Every structure is written in structure tokens, then in C-alpha cells.
Short mmCIF file of C-alpha atoms in Angstrom, two decimals:
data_model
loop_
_atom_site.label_atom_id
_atom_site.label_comp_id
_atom_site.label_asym_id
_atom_site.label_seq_id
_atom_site.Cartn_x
_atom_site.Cartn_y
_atom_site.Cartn_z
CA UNK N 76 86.09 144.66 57.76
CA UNK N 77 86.48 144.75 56.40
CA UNK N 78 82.83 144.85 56.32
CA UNK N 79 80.35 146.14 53.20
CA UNK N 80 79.09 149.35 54.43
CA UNK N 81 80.27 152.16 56.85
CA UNK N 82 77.61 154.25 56.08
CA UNK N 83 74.93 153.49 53.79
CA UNK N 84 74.38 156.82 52.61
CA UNK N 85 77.94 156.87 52.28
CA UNK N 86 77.71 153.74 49.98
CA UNK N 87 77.16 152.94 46.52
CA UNK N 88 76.60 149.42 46.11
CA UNK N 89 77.05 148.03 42.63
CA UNK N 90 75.32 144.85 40.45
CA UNK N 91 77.54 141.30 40.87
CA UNK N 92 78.61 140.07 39.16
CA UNK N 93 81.37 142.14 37.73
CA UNK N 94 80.96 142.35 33.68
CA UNK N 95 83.81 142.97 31.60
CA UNK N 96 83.55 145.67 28.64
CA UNK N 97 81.90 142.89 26.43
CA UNK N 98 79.38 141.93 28.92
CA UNK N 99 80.88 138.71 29.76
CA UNK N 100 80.73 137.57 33.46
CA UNK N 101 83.78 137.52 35.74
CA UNK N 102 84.57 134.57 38.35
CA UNK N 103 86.95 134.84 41.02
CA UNK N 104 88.87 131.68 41.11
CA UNK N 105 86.73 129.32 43.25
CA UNK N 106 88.23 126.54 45.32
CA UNK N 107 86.25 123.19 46.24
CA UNK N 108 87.29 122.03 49.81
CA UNK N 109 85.29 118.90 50.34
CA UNK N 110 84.29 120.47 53.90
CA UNK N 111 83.66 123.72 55.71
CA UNK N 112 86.04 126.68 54.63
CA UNK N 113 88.67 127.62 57.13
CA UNK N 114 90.73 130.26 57.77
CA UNK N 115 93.01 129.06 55.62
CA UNK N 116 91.23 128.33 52.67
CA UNK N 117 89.47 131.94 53.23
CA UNK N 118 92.77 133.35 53.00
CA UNK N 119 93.74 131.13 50.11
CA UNK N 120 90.62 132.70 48.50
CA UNK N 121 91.05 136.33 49.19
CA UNK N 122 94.72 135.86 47.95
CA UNK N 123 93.86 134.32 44.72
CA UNK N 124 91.32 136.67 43.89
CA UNK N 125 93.01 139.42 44.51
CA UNK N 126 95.82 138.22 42.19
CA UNK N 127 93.68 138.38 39.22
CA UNK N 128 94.23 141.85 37.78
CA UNK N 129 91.00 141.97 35.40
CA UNK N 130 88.57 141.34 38.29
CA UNK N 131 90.26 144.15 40.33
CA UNK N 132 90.59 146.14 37.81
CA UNK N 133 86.72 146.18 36.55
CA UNK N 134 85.42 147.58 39.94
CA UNK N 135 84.12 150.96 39.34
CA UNK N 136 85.39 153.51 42.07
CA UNK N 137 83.56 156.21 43.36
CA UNK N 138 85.51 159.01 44.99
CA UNK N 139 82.97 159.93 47.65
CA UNK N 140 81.93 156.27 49.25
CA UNK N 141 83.07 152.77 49.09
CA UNK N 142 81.55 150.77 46.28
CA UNK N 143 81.35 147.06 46.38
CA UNK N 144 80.50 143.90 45.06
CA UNK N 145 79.43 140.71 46.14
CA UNK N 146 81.80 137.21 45.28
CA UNK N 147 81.14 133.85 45.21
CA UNK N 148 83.50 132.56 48.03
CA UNK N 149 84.75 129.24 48.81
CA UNK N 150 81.81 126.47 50.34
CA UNK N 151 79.05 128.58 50.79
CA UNK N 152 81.14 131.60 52.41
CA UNK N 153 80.63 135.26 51.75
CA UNK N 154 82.59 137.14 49.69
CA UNK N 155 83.29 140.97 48.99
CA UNK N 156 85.68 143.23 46.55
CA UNK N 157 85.46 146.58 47.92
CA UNK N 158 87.12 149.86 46.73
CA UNK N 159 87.72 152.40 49.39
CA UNK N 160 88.13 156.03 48.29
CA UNK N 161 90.92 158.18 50.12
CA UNK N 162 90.21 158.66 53.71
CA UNK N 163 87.22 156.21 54.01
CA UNK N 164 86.87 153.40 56.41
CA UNK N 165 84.92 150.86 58.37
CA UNK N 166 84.71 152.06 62.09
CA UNK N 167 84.97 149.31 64.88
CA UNK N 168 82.49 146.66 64.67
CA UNK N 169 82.67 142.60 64.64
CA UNK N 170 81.71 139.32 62.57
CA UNK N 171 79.52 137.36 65.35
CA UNK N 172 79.99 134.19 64.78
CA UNK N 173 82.05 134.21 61.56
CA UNK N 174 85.76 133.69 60.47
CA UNK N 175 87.28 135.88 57.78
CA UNK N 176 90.27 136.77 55.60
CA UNK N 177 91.04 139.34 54.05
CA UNK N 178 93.88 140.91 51.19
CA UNK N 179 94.69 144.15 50.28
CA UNK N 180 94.76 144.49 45.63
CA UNK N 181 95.65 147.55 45.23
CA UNK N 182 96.83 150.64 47.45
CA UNK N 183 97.26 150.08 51.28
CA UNK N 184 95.02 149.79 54.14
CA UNK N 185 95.34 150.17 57.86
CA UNK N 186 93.94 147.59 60.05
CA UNK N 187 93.64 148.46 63.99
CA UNK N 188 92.32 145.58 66.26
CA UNK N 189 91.53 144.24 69.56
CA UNK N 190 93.19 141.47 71.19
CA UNK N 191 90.45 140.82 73.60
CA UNK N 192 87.02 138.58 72.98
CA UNK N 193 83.91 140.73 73.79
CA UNK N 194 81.07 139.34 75.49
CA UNK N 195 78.64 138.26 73.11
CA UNK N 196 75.74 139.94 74.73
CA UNK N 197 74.67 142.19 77.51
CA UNK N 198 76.64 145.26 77.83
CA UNK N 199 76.25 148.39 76.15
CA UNK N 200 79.91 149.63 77.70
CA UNK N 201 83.60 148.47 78.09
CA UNK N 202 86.41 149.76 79.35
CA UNK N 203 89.42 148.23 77.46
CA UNK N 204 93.14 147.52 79.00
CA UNK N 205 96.18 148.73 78.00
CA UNK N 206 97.49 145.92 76.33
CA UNK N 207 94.63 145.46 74.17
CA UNK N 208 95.28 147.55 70.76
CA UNK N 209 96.99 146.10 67.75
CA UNK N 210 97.78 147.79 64.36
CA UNK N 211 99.00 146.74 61.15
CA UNK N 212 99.36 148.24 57.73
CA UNK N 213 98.22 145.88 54.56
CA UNK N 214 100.01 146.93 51.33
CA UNK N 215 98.42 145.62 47.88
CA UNK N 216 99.02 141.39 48.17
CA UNK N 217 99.31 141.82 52.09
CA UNK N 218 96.22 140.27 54.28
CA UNK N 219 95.42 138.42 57.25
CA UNK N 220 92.53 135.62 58.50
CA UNK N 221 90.89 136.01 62.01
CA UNK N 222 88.53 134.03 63.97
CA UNK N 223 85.34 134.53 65.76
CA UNK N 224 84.52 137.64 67.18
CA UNK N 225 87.29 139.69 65.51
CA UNK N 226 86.67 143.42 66.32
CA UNK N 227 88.49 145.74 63.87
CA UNK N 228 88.20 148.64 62.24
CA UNK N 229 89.93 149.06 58.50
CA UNK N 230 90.81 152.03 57.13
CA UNK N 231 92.08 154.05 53.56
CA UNK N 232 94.74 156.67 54.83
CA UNK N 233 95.78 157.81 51.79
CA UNK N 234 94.81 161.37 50.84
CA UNK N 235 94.78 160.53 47.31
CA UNK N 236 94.70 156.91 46.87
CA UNK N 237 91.80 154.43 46.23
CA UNK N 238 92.49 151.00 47.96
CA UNK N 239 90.86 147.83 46.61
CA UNK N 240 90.43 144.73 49.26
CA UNK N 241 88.59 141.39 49.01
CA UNK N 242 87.26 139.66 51.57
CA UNK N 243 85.35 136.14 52.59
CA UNK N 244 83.65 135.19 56.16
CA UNK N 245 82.02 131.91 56.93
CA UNK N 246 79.86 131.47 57.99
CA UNK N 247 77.64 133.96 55.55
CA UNK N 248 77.41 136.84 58.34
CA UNK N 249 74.88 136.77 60.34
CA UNK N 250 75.17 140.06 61.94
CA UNK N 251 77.81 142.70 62.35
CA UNK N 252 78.31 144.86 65.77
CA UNK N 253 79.43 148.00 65.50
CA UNK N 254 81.10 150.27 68.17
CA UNK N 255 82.38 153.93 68.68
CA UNK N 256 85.44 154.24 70.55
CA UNK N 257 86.44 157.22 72.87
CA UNK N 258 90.06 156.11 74.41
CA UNK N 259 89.64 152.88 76.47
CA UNK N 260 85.83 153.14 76.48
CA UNK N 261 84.46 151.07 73.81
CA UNK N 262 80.10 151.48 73.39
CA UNK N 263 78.04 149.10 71.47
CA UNK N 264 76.36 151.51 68.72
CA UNK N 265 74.30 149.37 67.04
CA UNK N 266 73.71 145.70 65.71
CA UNK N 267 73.29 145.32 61.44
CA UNK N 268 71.83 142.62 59.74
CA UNK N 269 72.40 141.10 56.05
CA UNK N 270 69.22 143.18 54.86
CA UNK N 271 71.16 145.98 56.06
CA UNK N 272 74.37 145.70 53.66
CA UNK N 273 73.24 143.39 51.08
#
């Protein structure tokens, strides 16, 4: 998370919605499904959106912390456009309950991953296998979904490069966990809330 904030002093958060030299709203394309948004249609969102070029294109960058603004997503969900200056990026943390999608618009992200559901509460310490560690690199119009409990971390590794993603969860998230990660030992840091990011 693809997730809003790394570090809120880090961050500059910016109005939504997005306004276009002449002051006119823009609207992601928004999709209808007559029931909860899945994956899929969280994908289909983040894919769309990050298609349109004037959207991406209006998100002011900051060079020294991610900026971001808040979408209307698909049937109720969350959504995020977030620019990522070079060398920025999320650390490890989760989505809770939520499932998500995500797209690379312009530059390229990294996206490292665990194939392994945490336990939801009640440790403060793991010790991860082997086998555990995924990576994949998300060039502009690349992007995946996940399911609950994703833990990632998403990164800009460009020295020189902004990177512009969008994202959707749903449900809305309710909380984020985030971790620090020394080898196979992976500690709970600390839990956010929406007040936190929003």
C-alpha cells in the first residue's frame, strides 16, 4: 500500500477532489456493481482510473514526501491517487479486514510481499520461513488485487523518478498494521486508524 501515509511528517496531503486549471472538478470513472465491490471490480477501478491522463496528470508532486488524494471508488470503497517521490515508500504493514487493488500511472514501483496470513491479534513477534517472500515490479498500467490481510510493503526505487499509483480497498479501511522487518523477524510496530491518514 499501497497505503496513504508512511510518515506523516513525511506527508503532504492535498484537498480532493482534484481541480483542473479552470476550477472544474475531476471524477475518476466510477463503476455501479449492483453489489459489494470485489477484487475484480477494484482492479477494474484502479485500471480505469489510472488510464485517464488528466486526472494523473493534475496531482501536484512534492519531491520530499508522498502527496495524495482521496477518490471516490467503486460501492462505497476507498480510493487513493498517490505520487511517490524518488526513493519513498510504504514500509510493511496490512489492510485488516479489507481487499484492494492497485495500478501503477506513471513511473514504476516495487511491490515485496508475504505469502503467509498473520494472526490477527496477539503477538508482537514472528519469525517468518523461507519460502515466504515475494517481489514484483509494477511498471506504469501494471497492478495487482489482493485479499484480506495482505502484508506488503511498496516502494519508488527510482533515484530520479516520481511514480504515480491509484488504489481502492473495501471495505473503507478500518485499520492498517504496520511492521519493521529485520531478516526473518517480522515486529508489529504499531496499529493506525482512518483519523490517522485521512
Amino acid at each position: 500500500m499501497s497505503v496513504p501515509s508512511a510518515s506523516p511528517a513525511a506527508s503532504r496531503p492535498v484537498p480532493t477532489p482534484v481541480s483542473t486549471p479552470d476550477s472544474s472538478p475531476v471524477s475518476p470513472p466510477v463503476s455501479t456493481p449492483v453489489s459489494t465491490p470485489t477484487q475484480a471490480d477494484l482492479l477494474d477501478f484502479v485500471r480505469r482510473t489510472a488510464a485517464d491522463a488528466d486526472l494523473i496528470a493534475s496531482l501536484p508532486l512534492d519531491p520530499e514526501g508522498r502527496t495524495w488524494v482521496r477518490l471516490e471508488g467503486p460501492g462505497g470503497s476507498e480510493a487513493w491517487l498517490i505520487g511517490w517521490p524518488p526513493g519513498t515508500g510504504t514500509g510493511w504493514h496490512d489492510h485488516a479486514e479489507s481487499v484492494g487493488a492497485f495500478v501503477t500511472a506513471a513511473g514504476e514501483l516495487k511491490e515485496h510481499s508475504l505469502a503467509v496470513r498473520l494472526p490477527a491479534d496477539g503477538w508482537k513477534t514472528l519469525e517468518l520461513t523461507d519460502d515466504v517472500d515475494r517481489e514484483r515490479r509494477l511498471p506504469a498500467g501494471k497492478g495487482r488485487s489482493f485479499g484480506r490481510h495482505h502484508v506488503h510493503e511498496v516502494l519508488n526505487e527510482s533515484a530520479d523518478r516520481h511514480a504515480i499509483s491509484v488504489h481502492a480497498y473495501y471495505p473503507p479501511l478500518p485499520q492498517i498494521r504496520r511492521f519493521s522487518r529485520s531478516g526473518p523477524i517480522l515486529r508489529l510496530e504499531q496499529v493506525e486508524r482512518p483519523e490517522d491518514w485521512q
